[in-house]
Structures are given as C-alpha cells and as structure tokens.
XYZ file of N, CA, C and O in Angstrom:
756
model
N 70.624 134.384 68.332
C 69.539 133.681 69.349
C 69.391 133.819 70.281
O 70.388 133.474 71.061
N 68.246 134.461 71.058
C 68.179 134.839 72.508
C 67.317 133.449 72.989
O 67.200 132.884 72.248
N 67.408 133.465 74.587
C 66.635 132.758 75.358
C 65.025 132.546 74.544
O 64.384 131.347 74.237
N 64.375 133.528 74.596
C 63.037 133.491 74.034
C 62.979 132.939 73.107
O 62.177 132.326 72.403
N 63.453 133.098 72.214
C 63.527 132.106 70.408
C 64.175 130.914 70.561
O 63.241 130.290 69.908
N 64.861 130.303 71.407
C 65.067 129.389 72.253
C 63.760 128.936 72.656
O 63.418 127.215 71.920
N 63.443 128.933 73.776
C 62.039 128.539 74.031
C 60.782 128.323 72.976
O 59.802 127.187 72.798
N 60.785 129.440 72.035
C 59.931 129.133 70.937
C 59.922 128.189 70.173
O 59.158 127.528 69.718
N 61.247 127.635 69.673
C 61.334 126.570 69.285
C 61.125 125.223 70.039
O 60.487 124.649 69.454
N 61.237 124.995 71.094
C 61.255 124.273 71.848
C 59.764 123.756 71.986
O 59.088 122.555 71.442
N 59.266 125.344 72.447
C 57.734 125.307 72.498
C 56.967 124.997 71.168
O 55.591 124.282 71.623
N 57.438 125.202 70.268
C 56.675 124.596 69.069
C 56.758 122.813 68.411
O 56.460 123.059 67.369
N 57.541 122.679 69.278
C 57.815 121.052 68.936
C 59.043 121.144 67.591
O 59.151 120.151 66.828
N 59.735 122.150 67.068
C 60.550 122.306 66.286
C 61.696 120.963 66.372
O 62.226 121.020 67.508
N 62.241 120.378 65.593
C 63.350 119.680 65.384
C 64.630 120.344 65.544
O 64.712 121.316 65.064
N 65.324 120.155 66.570
C 66.641 120.529 66.960
C 67.771 119.967 66.743
O 67.756 118.058 66.530
N 68.982 120.447 66.603
C 70.095 119.606 66.697
C 71.220 119.797 65.299
O 71.897 119.206 65.695
N 70.366 120.615 64.191
C 71.130 120.654 63.168
C 71.923 122.198 63.222
O 72.850 122.237 62.246
N 71.293 122.835 63.668
C 71.273 124.442 63.810
C 72.751 124.626 64.785
O 72.728 124.600 66.210
N 73.967 124.723 64.659
C 75.124 124.937 65.641
C 74.647 125.886 66.735
O 75.151 125.903 67.632
N 74.141 127.092 66.164
C 73.740 128.151 66.811
C 73.301 127.838 67.827
O 73.143 128.258 69.457
N 72.155 127.279 67.580
C 70.982 126.530 68.554
C 71.890 125.562 69.699
O 71.488 125.327 71.003
N 72.697 124.581 69.200
C 73.354 123.717 69.790
C 74.197 124.684 70.807
O 73.905 124.176 71.679
N 74.726 125.490 70.129
C 75.595 126.050 71.712
C 74.856 126.991 72.396
O 75.198 127.222 73.911
N 73.759 127.541 72.177
C 72.772 127.966 72.794
C 72.077 127.035 73.968
O 72.257 127.277 75.154
N 71.991 125.854 73.382
C 71.226 125.063 74.510
C 72.895 124.568 75.627
O 72.367 124.339 76.462
N 73.330 124.638 74.697
C 74.647 123.560 75.673
C 74.953 124.895 76.982
O 75.599 124.596 77.964
N 74.980 126.070 76.331
C 75.251 127.521 77.310
C 74.008 127.314 78.876
O 74.594 127.254 79.479
N 72.843 126.989 78.064
C 72.182 126.870 79.335
C 72.134 125.543 79.928
O 71.899 125.620 81.489
N 72.807 124.775 79.506
C 73.041 123.718 80.387
C 73.966 124.040 81.610
O 74.021 123.370 82.670
N 74.489 124.840 80.996
C 75.869 124.971 81.736
C 75.288 126.128 83.136
O 75.793 125.677 84.183
N 74.874 126.749 82.599
C 73.923 127.972 83.608
C 73.114 126.801 85.018
O 72.975 126.787 85.925
N 72.773 125.736 84.055
C 71.623 124.762 84.967
C 72.608 124.194 86.136
O 72.011 124.036 86.999
N 73.606 123.870 85.407
C 74.595 122.867 86.009
C 74.808 123.635 87.678
O 75.463 123.341 88.463
N 75.069 124.987 87.113
C 75.702 126.031 88.151
C 74.582 126.129 89.648
O 75.059 125.940 90.534
N 73.792 126.520 88.797
C 72.477 126.522 89.666
C 72.526 125.226 90.748
O 71.997 125.258 91.849
N 72.162 123.959 89.636
C 72.043 122.626 90.465
C 72.946 122.362 91.281
O 72.656 121.851 92.459
N 74.445 122.770 91.011
C 75.074 122.508 92.195
C 75.381 123.398 93.302
O 75.579 122.362 94.505
N 74.475 124.617 93.444
C 74.478 125.049 94.249
C 72.977 124.490 95.444
O 73.567 124.462 96.465
N 72.561 124.092 94.589
C 70.965 123.681 95.191
C 71.556 122.133 95.875
O 71.157 121.871 96.994
N 72.591 121.498 95.226
C 72.892 120.174 95.899
C 74.317 119.779 96.740
O 74.034 118.817 97.113
N 74.824 121.074 96.767
C 76.055 120.717 97.682
C 76.105 121.408 98.970
O 77.028 121.659 99.737
N 75.013 122.436 99.217
C 74.912 122.833 100.741
C 73.344 122.963 100.846
O 72.600 122.845 100.314
N 73.783 123.281 102.603
C 72.150 123.055 103.049
C 71.847 124.400 103.043
O 72.458 125.421 102.928
N 70.323 124.439 102.842
C 69.768 125.374 102.434
C 68.686 125.530 102.895
O 67.683 124.615 102.952
N 67.799 126.748 103.387
C 66.159 126.424 104.082
C 65.295 126.641 103.171
O 65.831 126.997 102.270
N 64.347 126.453 103.192
C 63.189 126.307 102.190
C 63.183 127.475 101.290
O 62.992 127.675 100.299
N 62.547 128.682 101.582
C 63.262 129.831 101.326
C 64.243 130.234 100.568
O 63.971 130.430 99.162
N 65.040 129.611 100.951
C 66.547 129.938 99.941
C 66.489 128.553 98.824
O 66.674 129.249 97.722
N 65.773 127.584 98.766
C 65.651 126.530 97.953
C 64.675 127.356 96.749
O 64.825 127.203 95.900
N 63.432 127.641 97.040
C 62.555 128.292 96.412
C 63.074 129.391 95.602
O 63.073 129.577 94.593
N 64.072 130.558 96.139
C 65.176 131.238 95.696
C 65.848 130.964 94.641
O 65.594 131.367 93.143
N 66.283 129.897 94.747
C 67.457 129.305 93.877
C 66.775 128.517 92.943
O 66.879 128.686 91.173
N 65.544 127.943 92.774
C 64.914 126.997 92.113
C 64.188 127.802 91.177
O 64.565 127.737 89.846
N 63.523 129.369 91.262
C 63.193 130.278 90.777
C 64.212 131.320 90.019
O 63.734 131.048 88.737
N 65.348 131.165 90.336
C 66.259 131.555 89.268
C 66.604 130.415 88.354
O 67.021 130.480 87.019
N 66.938 129.451 88.604
C 67.135 128.118 87.786
C 65.936 128.019 86.687
O 66.010 127.693 85.447
N 64.699 128.541 86.795
C 63.718 128.203 85.954
C 63.280 129.918 85.407
O 62.762 130.033 84.208
N 64.074 130.619 85.932
C 63.846 131.672 85.236
C 62.708 132.291 85.539
O 61.827 133.779 85.049
N 61.949 132.230 86.600
C 60.551 132.878 87.418
C 60.369 132.419 88.255
O 60.717 131.131 88.796
N 59.209 132.852 89.007
C 59.071 132.476 90.648
C 58.116 131.059 90.479
O 57.577 130.853 89.413
N 58.792 130.108 91.745
C 57.832 128.754 91.665
C 57.033 129.627 92.520
O 56.248 130.812 93.023
N 55.718 128.622 92.775
C 54.492 128.725 93.190
C 54.606 128.956 95.043
O 55.669 128.484 95.155
N 53.801 129.411 95.527
C 53.687 129.673 97.090
C 53.947 128.265 97.359
O 53.436 127.144 97.354
N 54.709 128.254 98.717
C 54.993 126.811 99.698
C 55.119 125.835 98.562
O 54.981 124.690 98.641
N 56.374 125.945 98.207
C 57.010 125.244 97.144
C 57.937 124.338 98.033
O 58.310 124.689 99.081
N 58.315 123.182 98.007
C 58.926 122.376 98.685
C 60.083 121.535 97.757
O 59.613 121.063 96.550
N 61.073 121.357 98.223
C 62.083 120.434 97.029
C 63.053 119.560 98.320
O 64.068 120.854 99.029
N 63.320 118.746 97.830
C 64.222 117.970 99.070
C 65.588 117.354 97.849
O 64.974 116.648 96.811
N 66.432 118.471 97.859
C 67.781 118.078 97.272
C 68.370 116.551 97.070
O 67.964 115.888 98.226
N 68.800 115.722 96.332
C 69.645 117.070 95.016
C 68.379 116.765 93.849
O 67.367 115.955 93.873
N 68.663 117.494 92.746
C 67.814 117.687 92.027
C 68.671 118.317 90.308
O 69.763 118.752 90.758
N 68.305 117.349 89.395
C 69.196 117.643 88.258
C 67.831 117.799 87.278
O 66.946 117.490 87.374
N 68.963 118.471 86.016
C 68.198 119.619 84.797
C 68.773 119.550 84.511
O 70.581 120.096 84.500
N 68.941 119.473 82.680
C 69.840 119.811 81.946
C 69.231 121.110 81.196
O 70.270 121.614 80.154
N 68.521 121.877 81.656
C 67.861 122.890 80.782
C 67.506 124.021 81.832
O 68.086 125.307 81.987
N 66.316 123.746 82.545
C 66.330 124.409 83.272
C 65.004 125.995 83.367
O 64.021 125.800 83.884
N 64.937 126.469 82.167
C 64.327 127.496 81.640
C 63.125 127.099 81.403
O 61.995 127.820 80.989
N 62.235 126.103 80.945
C 61.614 125.403 80.614
C 60.676 124.704 81.309
O 59.644 123.737 81.128
N 60.544 125.254 82.964
C 59.510 124.471 84.145
C 59.071 125.521 84.274
O 59.274 126.574 84.607
N 57.386 125.173 84.710
C 56.131 126.331 85.658
C 55.804 125.594 86.551
O 55.772 124.083 86.480
N 56.008 125.905 87.601
C 55.602 125.112 88.876
C 54.719 125.781 89.724
O 54.597 127.342 90.054
N 53.472 125.102 89.947
C 52.357 126.079 90.681
C 52.530 126.096 92.124
O 53.872 125.460 93.182
N 51.184 126.342 93.023
C 51.809 126.397 94.023
C 51.530 125.182 94.808
O 51.054 124.005 94.553
N 52.170 124.925 96.201
C 51.967 123.538 97.217
C 52.521 122.119 96.435
O 51.762 121.551 96.203
N 53.240 122.577 95.329
C 54.120 121.152 94.691
C 55.445 121.031 95.498
O 56.165 121.696 96.258
N 55.537 119.830 95.460
C 56.729 119.129 96.539
C 57.384 118.211 95.281
O 56.638 117.327 94.693
N 58.643 118.355 95.135
C 59.574 117.606 94.403
C 60.752 116.936 95.444
O 61.206 117.774 96.408
N 60.485 115.528 95.247
C 61.563 114.755 96.487
C 62.739 114.808 96.049
O 62.973 114.756 94.799
N 63.715 113.916 96.683
C 64.968 113.721 96.608
C 65.333 112.991 95.401
O 64.513 111.995 95.023
N 66.362 113.666 94.456
C 67.003 112.510 93.163
C 66.264 112.849 92.075
O 66.582 112.253 90.874
N 65.251 113.652 91.926
C 64.896 113.918 90.376
C 65.390 114.375 89.516
O 66.252 115.305 90.016
N 64.903 114.091 88.156
C 65.804 114.896 87.097
C 64.595 114.900 86.248
O 64.167 113.828 85.405
N 64.937 116.057 85.364
C 63.794 117.056 84.440
C 64.848 117.221 83.482
O 65.440 118.147 83.529
N 64.377 116.315 82.628
C 64.905 117.132 81.176
C 63.869 117.969 80.329
O 62.858 117.429 79.685
N 63.584 119.256 80.585
C 63.262 120.314 80.596
C 62.657 121.130 79.208
O 62.196 121.906 78.882
N 63.507 120.469 78.487
C 63.462 121.529 76.862
C 62.107 121.634 76.294
O 61.628 122.776 75.630
N 61.542 120.684 76.148
C 60.248 120.390 75.634
C 59.280 121.207 76.623
O 58.036 121.584 76.102
N 59.354 121.366 77.642
C 58.295 122.265 78.741
C 57.660 120.925 79.866
O 57.337 120.009 78.950
N 58.071 121.427 80.864
C 57.423 121.027 81.964
C 56.324 122.096 82.713
O 56.948 122.452 83.359
N 55.375 121.814 82.973
C 54.117 122.350 83.691
C 53.621 120.951 84.855
O 53.394 120.517 84.617
N 54.181 121.884 86.192
C 53.374 120.716 87.257
C 52.215 121.662 88.062
O 53.369 122.809 88.597
N 51.166 121.422 87.890
C 50.204 122.173 88.787
C 50.179 122.288 90.315
O 51.047 121.418 90.386
N 49.557 123.124 90.815
C 48.972 123.339 92.016
C 49.031 121.801 92.720
O 48.354 121.070 92.646
N 49.549 121.691 93.969
C 49.326 119.975 95.130
C 49.878 118.974 94.124
O 49.492 118.099 95.110
N 50.879 119.284 93.442
C 51.220 117.754 92.984
C 52.414 117.646 93.476
O 53.388 117.974 94.318
N 52.657 116.075 93.576
C 54.051 115.424 94.508
C 54.812 114.567 93.394
O 53.691 113.918 92.929
N 55.663 114.817 93.422
C 56.873 114.456 92.446
C 57.506 113.479 94.110
O 58.393 113.785 94.613
N 57.392 112.238 93.435
C 58.557 111.257 94.347
C 59.953 110.910 94.204
O 60.355 111.986 93.141
N 60.297 110.147 95.027
C 61.658 110.175 94.777
C 62.051 109.561 93.607
O 61.636 108.473 93.071
N 63.148 110.094 92.795
C 63.985 109.563 91.739
C 63.280 109.775 90.367
O 63.044 108.930 89.524
N 62.139 110.588 90.244
C 60.986 110.714 88.865
C 62.125 111.414 87.760
O 62.626 112.171 88.288
N 61.499 110.541 86.552
C 62.379 111.370 85.271
C 61.079 111.956 84.777
O 60.907 110.770 84.370
N 61.101 112.784 84.177
C 60.449 113.760 83.471
C 61.577 114.069 81.931
O 62.101 114.671 82.082
N 60.958 113.351 80.978
C 61.898 113.391 79.911
C 61.498 114.090 78.753
O 60.010 113.672 78.069
N 61.244 115.390 78.299
C 60.353 116.059 77.288
C 61.348 115.862 75.695
O 61.004 116.714 75.265
N 62.044 115.406 75.328
C 62.857 114.972 74.435
C 63.132 113.932 74.157
O 63.532 113.138 74.846
N 63.326 113.413 72.535
C 63.883 111.909 71.976
C 64.668 112.597 71.044
O 64.570 113.657 70.319
N 65.424 111.654 70.798
C 66.222 111.512 69.410
C 65.666 110.953 68.221
O 64.768 109.894 68.604
N 65.980 111.200 67.460
C 65.420 110.636 65.984
C 65.393 109.345 66.143
O 67.110 108.823 66.401
N 64.725 108.142 65.410
C 64.915 107.032 65.312
C 66.032 106.347 64.167
O 66.492 105.616 64.439
N 66.182 107.162 63.145
C 66.899 107.192 61.834
C 68.004 107.135 62.204
O 68.549 108.562 62.802
N 69.183 106.679 62.373
C 70.653 106.403 62.425
C 71.247 107.800 62.143
O 71.655 108.502 62.726
N 70.743 107.953 61.038
C 71.881 109.448 60.172
C 71.240 110.656 60.594
O 71.955 111.573 60.299
N 69.669 110.550 61.581
C 69.559 111.978 61.761
C 69.572 111.756 63.566
O 68.931 112.618 64.296
N 70.116 110.658 64.013
C 70.386 110.590 65.828
C 70.593 111.988 66.378
O 70.154 111.613 67.290
N 71.640 112.777 65.916
C 71.724 113.777 66.202
C 70.620 115.074 66.394
O 70.326 115.647 67.686
N 69.362 114.995 65.663
C 67.856 115.703 66.149
C 67.338 115.337 67.596
O 67.090 113.949 67.555
N 66.602 116.624 67.619
C 66.233 116.177 68.753
C 64.357 116.469 68.861
O 64.483 117.779 68.099
N 63.693 115.887 69.390
C 62.251 116.074 68.963
C 61.783 116.177 70.829
O 61.439 115.369 71.353
N 61.297 117.800 70.536
C 60.831 118.014 72.116
C 59.308 117.779 72.157
O 58.829 118.470 71.276
N 58.560 117.667 73.041
C 57.296 117.864 73.626
C 56.892 117.836 75.051
O 57.787 117.465 75.785
N 55.690 118.676 75.102
C 55.634 118.956 76.666
C 54.968 117.941 77.719
O 54.738 117.244 76.585
N 55.587 118.105 78.864
C 54.739 117.017 79.776
C 54.023 117.879 80.804
O 54.285 119.053 81.083
N 52.736 117.743 80.897
C 51.703 118.622 81.778
C 51.208 117.501 82.831
O 50.929 116.537 83.020
N 51.342 117.703 84.318
C 51.248 117.239 85.539
C 50.304 118.143 85.984
O 50.816 119.213 86.383
N 48.824 117.478 85.837
C 47.644 118.008 86.690
C 47.807 118.514 88.118
O 48.443 118.382 88.676
N 46.775 119.034 88.649
C 46.200 119.708 90.214
C 46.510 118.060 90.907
O 45.825 117.337 90.599
N 46.618 118.656 92.205
C 46.926 117.290 92.950
C 47.278 115.887 92.623
O 47.123 114.894 93.050
N 48.386 115.743 91.348
C 49.037 114.559 90.893
C 49.859 114.000 92.145
O 50.792 114.839 92.386
N 49.605 112.662 91.992
C 51.011 111.966 92.670
C 52.043 111.141 92.126
O 51.082 110.424 91.427
N 53.313 111.414 91.990
C 53.685 110.393 90.904
C 54.823 109.859 92.089
O 55.554 110.559 92.482
N 54.695 108.388 92.233
C 55.630 107.838 92.470
C 57.078 107.874 92.296
O 57.345 108.103 91.374
N 57.476 107.005 93.642
C 59.199 107.069 93.099
C 59.716 106.292 91.996
O 59.254 105.265 91.748
N 60.381 106.499 91.458
C 60.974 106.168 90.071
C 60.359 106.105 88.892
O 60.998 105.309 88.207
N 58.871 106.676 88.890
C 58.634 106.698 87.451
C 59.400 107.349 86.646
O 59.814 108.333 86.806
N 58.772 107.310 85.466
C 59.462 107.997 84.177
C 58.282 108.163 83.390
O 57.264 107.495 83.030
N 58.126 109.478 82.873
C 57.102 109.825 82.250
C 57.748 110.715 81.328
O 58.621 111.349 80.774
N 57.184 110.523 80.161
C 58.226 110.482 78.707
C 57.496 111.911 77.631
O 56.164 112.333 78.250
N 57.712 112.511 76.763
C 57.572 113.728 76.200
C 55.882 113.593 75.968
O 55.695 112.721 75.127
N 55.331 114.398 75.536
C 54.302 114.702 75.075
C 52.976 114.066 76.271
O 52.194 114.047 75.782
N 53.160 113.737 77.596
C 52.145 113.571 78.037
C 51.995 114.185 78.861
O 52.409 115.347 79.495
N 50.161 113.892 79.392
C 49.710 114.901 79.913
C 48.907 113.839 81.497
O 48.160 112.947 80.991
N 49.101 114.233 82.600
C 48.939 113.208 83.427
C 47.519 114.225 84.218
O 47.998 115.217 84.707
N 46.236 113.848 84.048
C 45.303 114.708 84.534
C 44.621 114.957 86.128
O 45.828 113.831 86.712
N 44.519 115.494 86.211
C 44.426 116.157 87.701
C 43.471 115.131 88.643
O 42.806 114.074 88.278
N 44.077 115.169 89.573
C 43.806 114.026 90.911
C 44.141 112.740 90.373
O 44.086 111.631 90.909
N 45.244 112.385 89.347
C 45.548 110.671 88.875
C 46.883 110.727 90.165
O 47.646 111.371 90.778
N 47.156 109.386 89.902
C 48.191 108.597 90.863
C 49.212 107.968 89.971
O 48.166 106.847 89.195
N 50.290 108.285 89.896
C 51.249 107.390 88.814
C 51.881 106.681 90.143
O 52.490 106.841 90.690
N 51.843 105.190 89.640
C 52.765 104.161 90.778
C 54.059 104.472 90.706
O 54.566 104.599 89.444
N 54.452 104.104 91.859
C 55.910 103.842 91.581
C 56.393 103.030 90.627
O 56.355 101.610 90.286
N 57.806 103.471 89.598
C 58.085 102.364 88.674
C 57.392 102.743 87.466
O 58.008 101.733 86.885
N 56.428 103.567 87.619
C 55.973 103.339 86.002
C 56.548 103.686 84.907
O 57.303 105.076 85.242
N 56.205 103.436 83.889
C 56.957 103.756 82.562
C 55.580 104.844 81.752
O 54.678 104.205 81.317
N 55.456 106.332 81.796
C 54.261 106.948 81.263
C 54.445 107.385 80.450
O 54.897 108.591 79.925
N 53.927 106.572 79.182
C 53.900 106.930 77.530
C 52.761 107.375 77.156
O 52.798 107.745 75.907
N 52.010 107.826 77.308
C 50.486 107.778 77.071
C 49.759 108.604 77.888
O 50.056 108.824 79.196
N 48.847 109.922 77.749
C 48.128 110.588 78.610
C 47.744 109.257 79.485
O 47.245 108.415 79.238
N 47.137 110.210 80.856
C 47.016 109.546 82.083
C 44.971 110.581 82.345
O 45.608 111.779 82.207
N 44.113 109.645 82.213
C 43.108 110.255 82.593
C 42.665 110.778 84.238
O 43.476 110.263 85.260
N 41.830 111.995 84.359
C 41.869 112.411 85.577
C 41.781 110.980 86.665
O 40.703 110.475 86.103
N 42.128 111.378 88.319
C 41.263 110.369 89.120
C 41.411 108.825 88.793
O 40.594 108.302 88.864
N 42.729 108.430 87.774
C 42.805 107.202 87.938
C 44.414 106.780 88.502
O 45.388 107.778 88.507
N 44.428 105.309 88.642
C 45.709 105.177 89.093
C 46.058 104.523 87.431
O 46.062 103.565 87.215
N 47.656 104.485 87.407
C 48.202 103.855 86.702
C 49.307 103.278 86.673
O 50.139 104.131 87.771
N 49.861 102.090 86.331
C 51.177 101.726 86.794
C 51.411 100.419 86.075
O 50.901 100.254 85.034
N 52.737 99.938 85.754
C 53.377 99.639 84.980
C 53.982 99.812 83.849
O 54.570 101.047 83.589
N 55.036 98.949 82.604
C 55.713 99.492 82.278
C 55.428 98.540 80.642
O 55.723 97.281 80.801
N 54.967 99.258 79.584
C 54.516 100.837 79.897
C 53.285 100.760 80.647
O 52.350 100.081 81.099
N 52.979 102.290 81.246
C 51.748 102.090 82.349
C 50.165 101.871 81.186
O 50.192 102.413 80.690
N 49.582 101.598 82.357
C 48.143 101.280 81.893
C 47.484 101.707 83.114
O 47.615 101.738 84.471
N 46.354 102.116 82.721
C 44.936 102.355 84.058
C 45.381 101.192 85.144
O 44.497 100.041 84.318
N 45.188 100.961 86.058
C 44.481 99.996 86.663
C 43.342 100.533 87.413
O 42.379 99.350 87.630
N 42.850 101.188 88.152
C 41.190 101.958 88.673
C 41.291 103.397 88.452
O 41.951 103.993 88.446
N 39.944 103.333 89.217
C 39.379 104.791 89.226
C 40.419 105.072 90.755
O 39.968 104.245 91.543
N 40.469 106.145 91.161
C 40.883 106.105 92.684
C 39.548 106.616 93.616
O 39.842 105.798 94.799
N 38.898 106.112 92.806
C 37.487 106.305 93.859
C 36.570 105.099 93.783
O 35.603 104.876 94.553
N 37.486 104.113 93.343
C 37.031 102.476 93.457
C 37.159 101.712 94.820
O 37.893 102.014 95.381
C-alpha cells in the first residue's frame, strides 16, 4: 500500500486498525513526521526555512506568508492543507489522519489541539480508528488551548474562545466557547 491509498482510506472515513499492513504504514509515516518535527522543534530556523520544513512535513507547499512558532507536533503530517497568511502559534498538536484544512488568514493559538481520530467505543474494537476531517475557514481565530474534534467545520470569520472544546460545527461570524463549546454571540453584536 502506498501513501495515496492510505490517504484515500482516511479521507473516505474508513475504519482503520485491523489491517496490519495499514498499521505499519501509519507507523512509518508517524516516524517520518517525528523526524521532521524534531528538526522544526530543536533548532532555530528563519521563517522561510520553517515554511520549507512544514511543506516537507505535509507533502505539499504551504500558503504564502505562512507563520509558525515552534514547537509543533503531529503524528502523521501528510493530511494537512494550509492556505495563505496562516499563523500557527507554539505548542500546537495536530492529529491529522482524518484531514485538516486551514484556510487563508486563520490564526491558531498556543497549544491548540486538532484531533481527527477517535477510537471505537466498544472495548473489543478499541483498536479501531474512525477518522473525519476538520475544516477551519477563512480568517478564523482559534484561541489558546482550544480542542477541536473530528468532523468539525469552523465557519469563516468565527472565533473559538481559549480553552473551548469544539465537537460540533461552528457557524460563520460567531464566537463559541465552553466545554462543550456553544455559540456565545455573533462577532458583529
């Protein structure tokens, strides 16, 4: 199995974890991500060099004017898409197997967790993984320490308050906060 086929499994939302060949490939790409994130996290790099390393990590170019303050962590790396003018602050953790899209102008605060996988709830199937994508719209601001779970879309111009746990879609132009996150108000109120 090649990366393209693995990404198809992830992006189709296929249950994973029972096929040893798939597990080994997942672990291979995890090790590749560890190598690149170690390079990102343990040395100083100018912004252009960080953008190059992040592009290597995700397997495609990042958008123009990409900004990253390390450290940064991911356990896969190959299912992340970054638009123009995106900034990712220090200490973020992206579990991207299910797919993460961050559109132009989005700001990701300190220590944000984006988690696109869940384990099965049934104990006898606990090794199974269920992926679903996270989509962060244009000009979204995700506050420090927020957690966004699999299958969530954050609408354009929305704000996720610091410390929020977002497990449902967020409408555009709204502010959400809390655990679990709820709409607080429109940004134009």
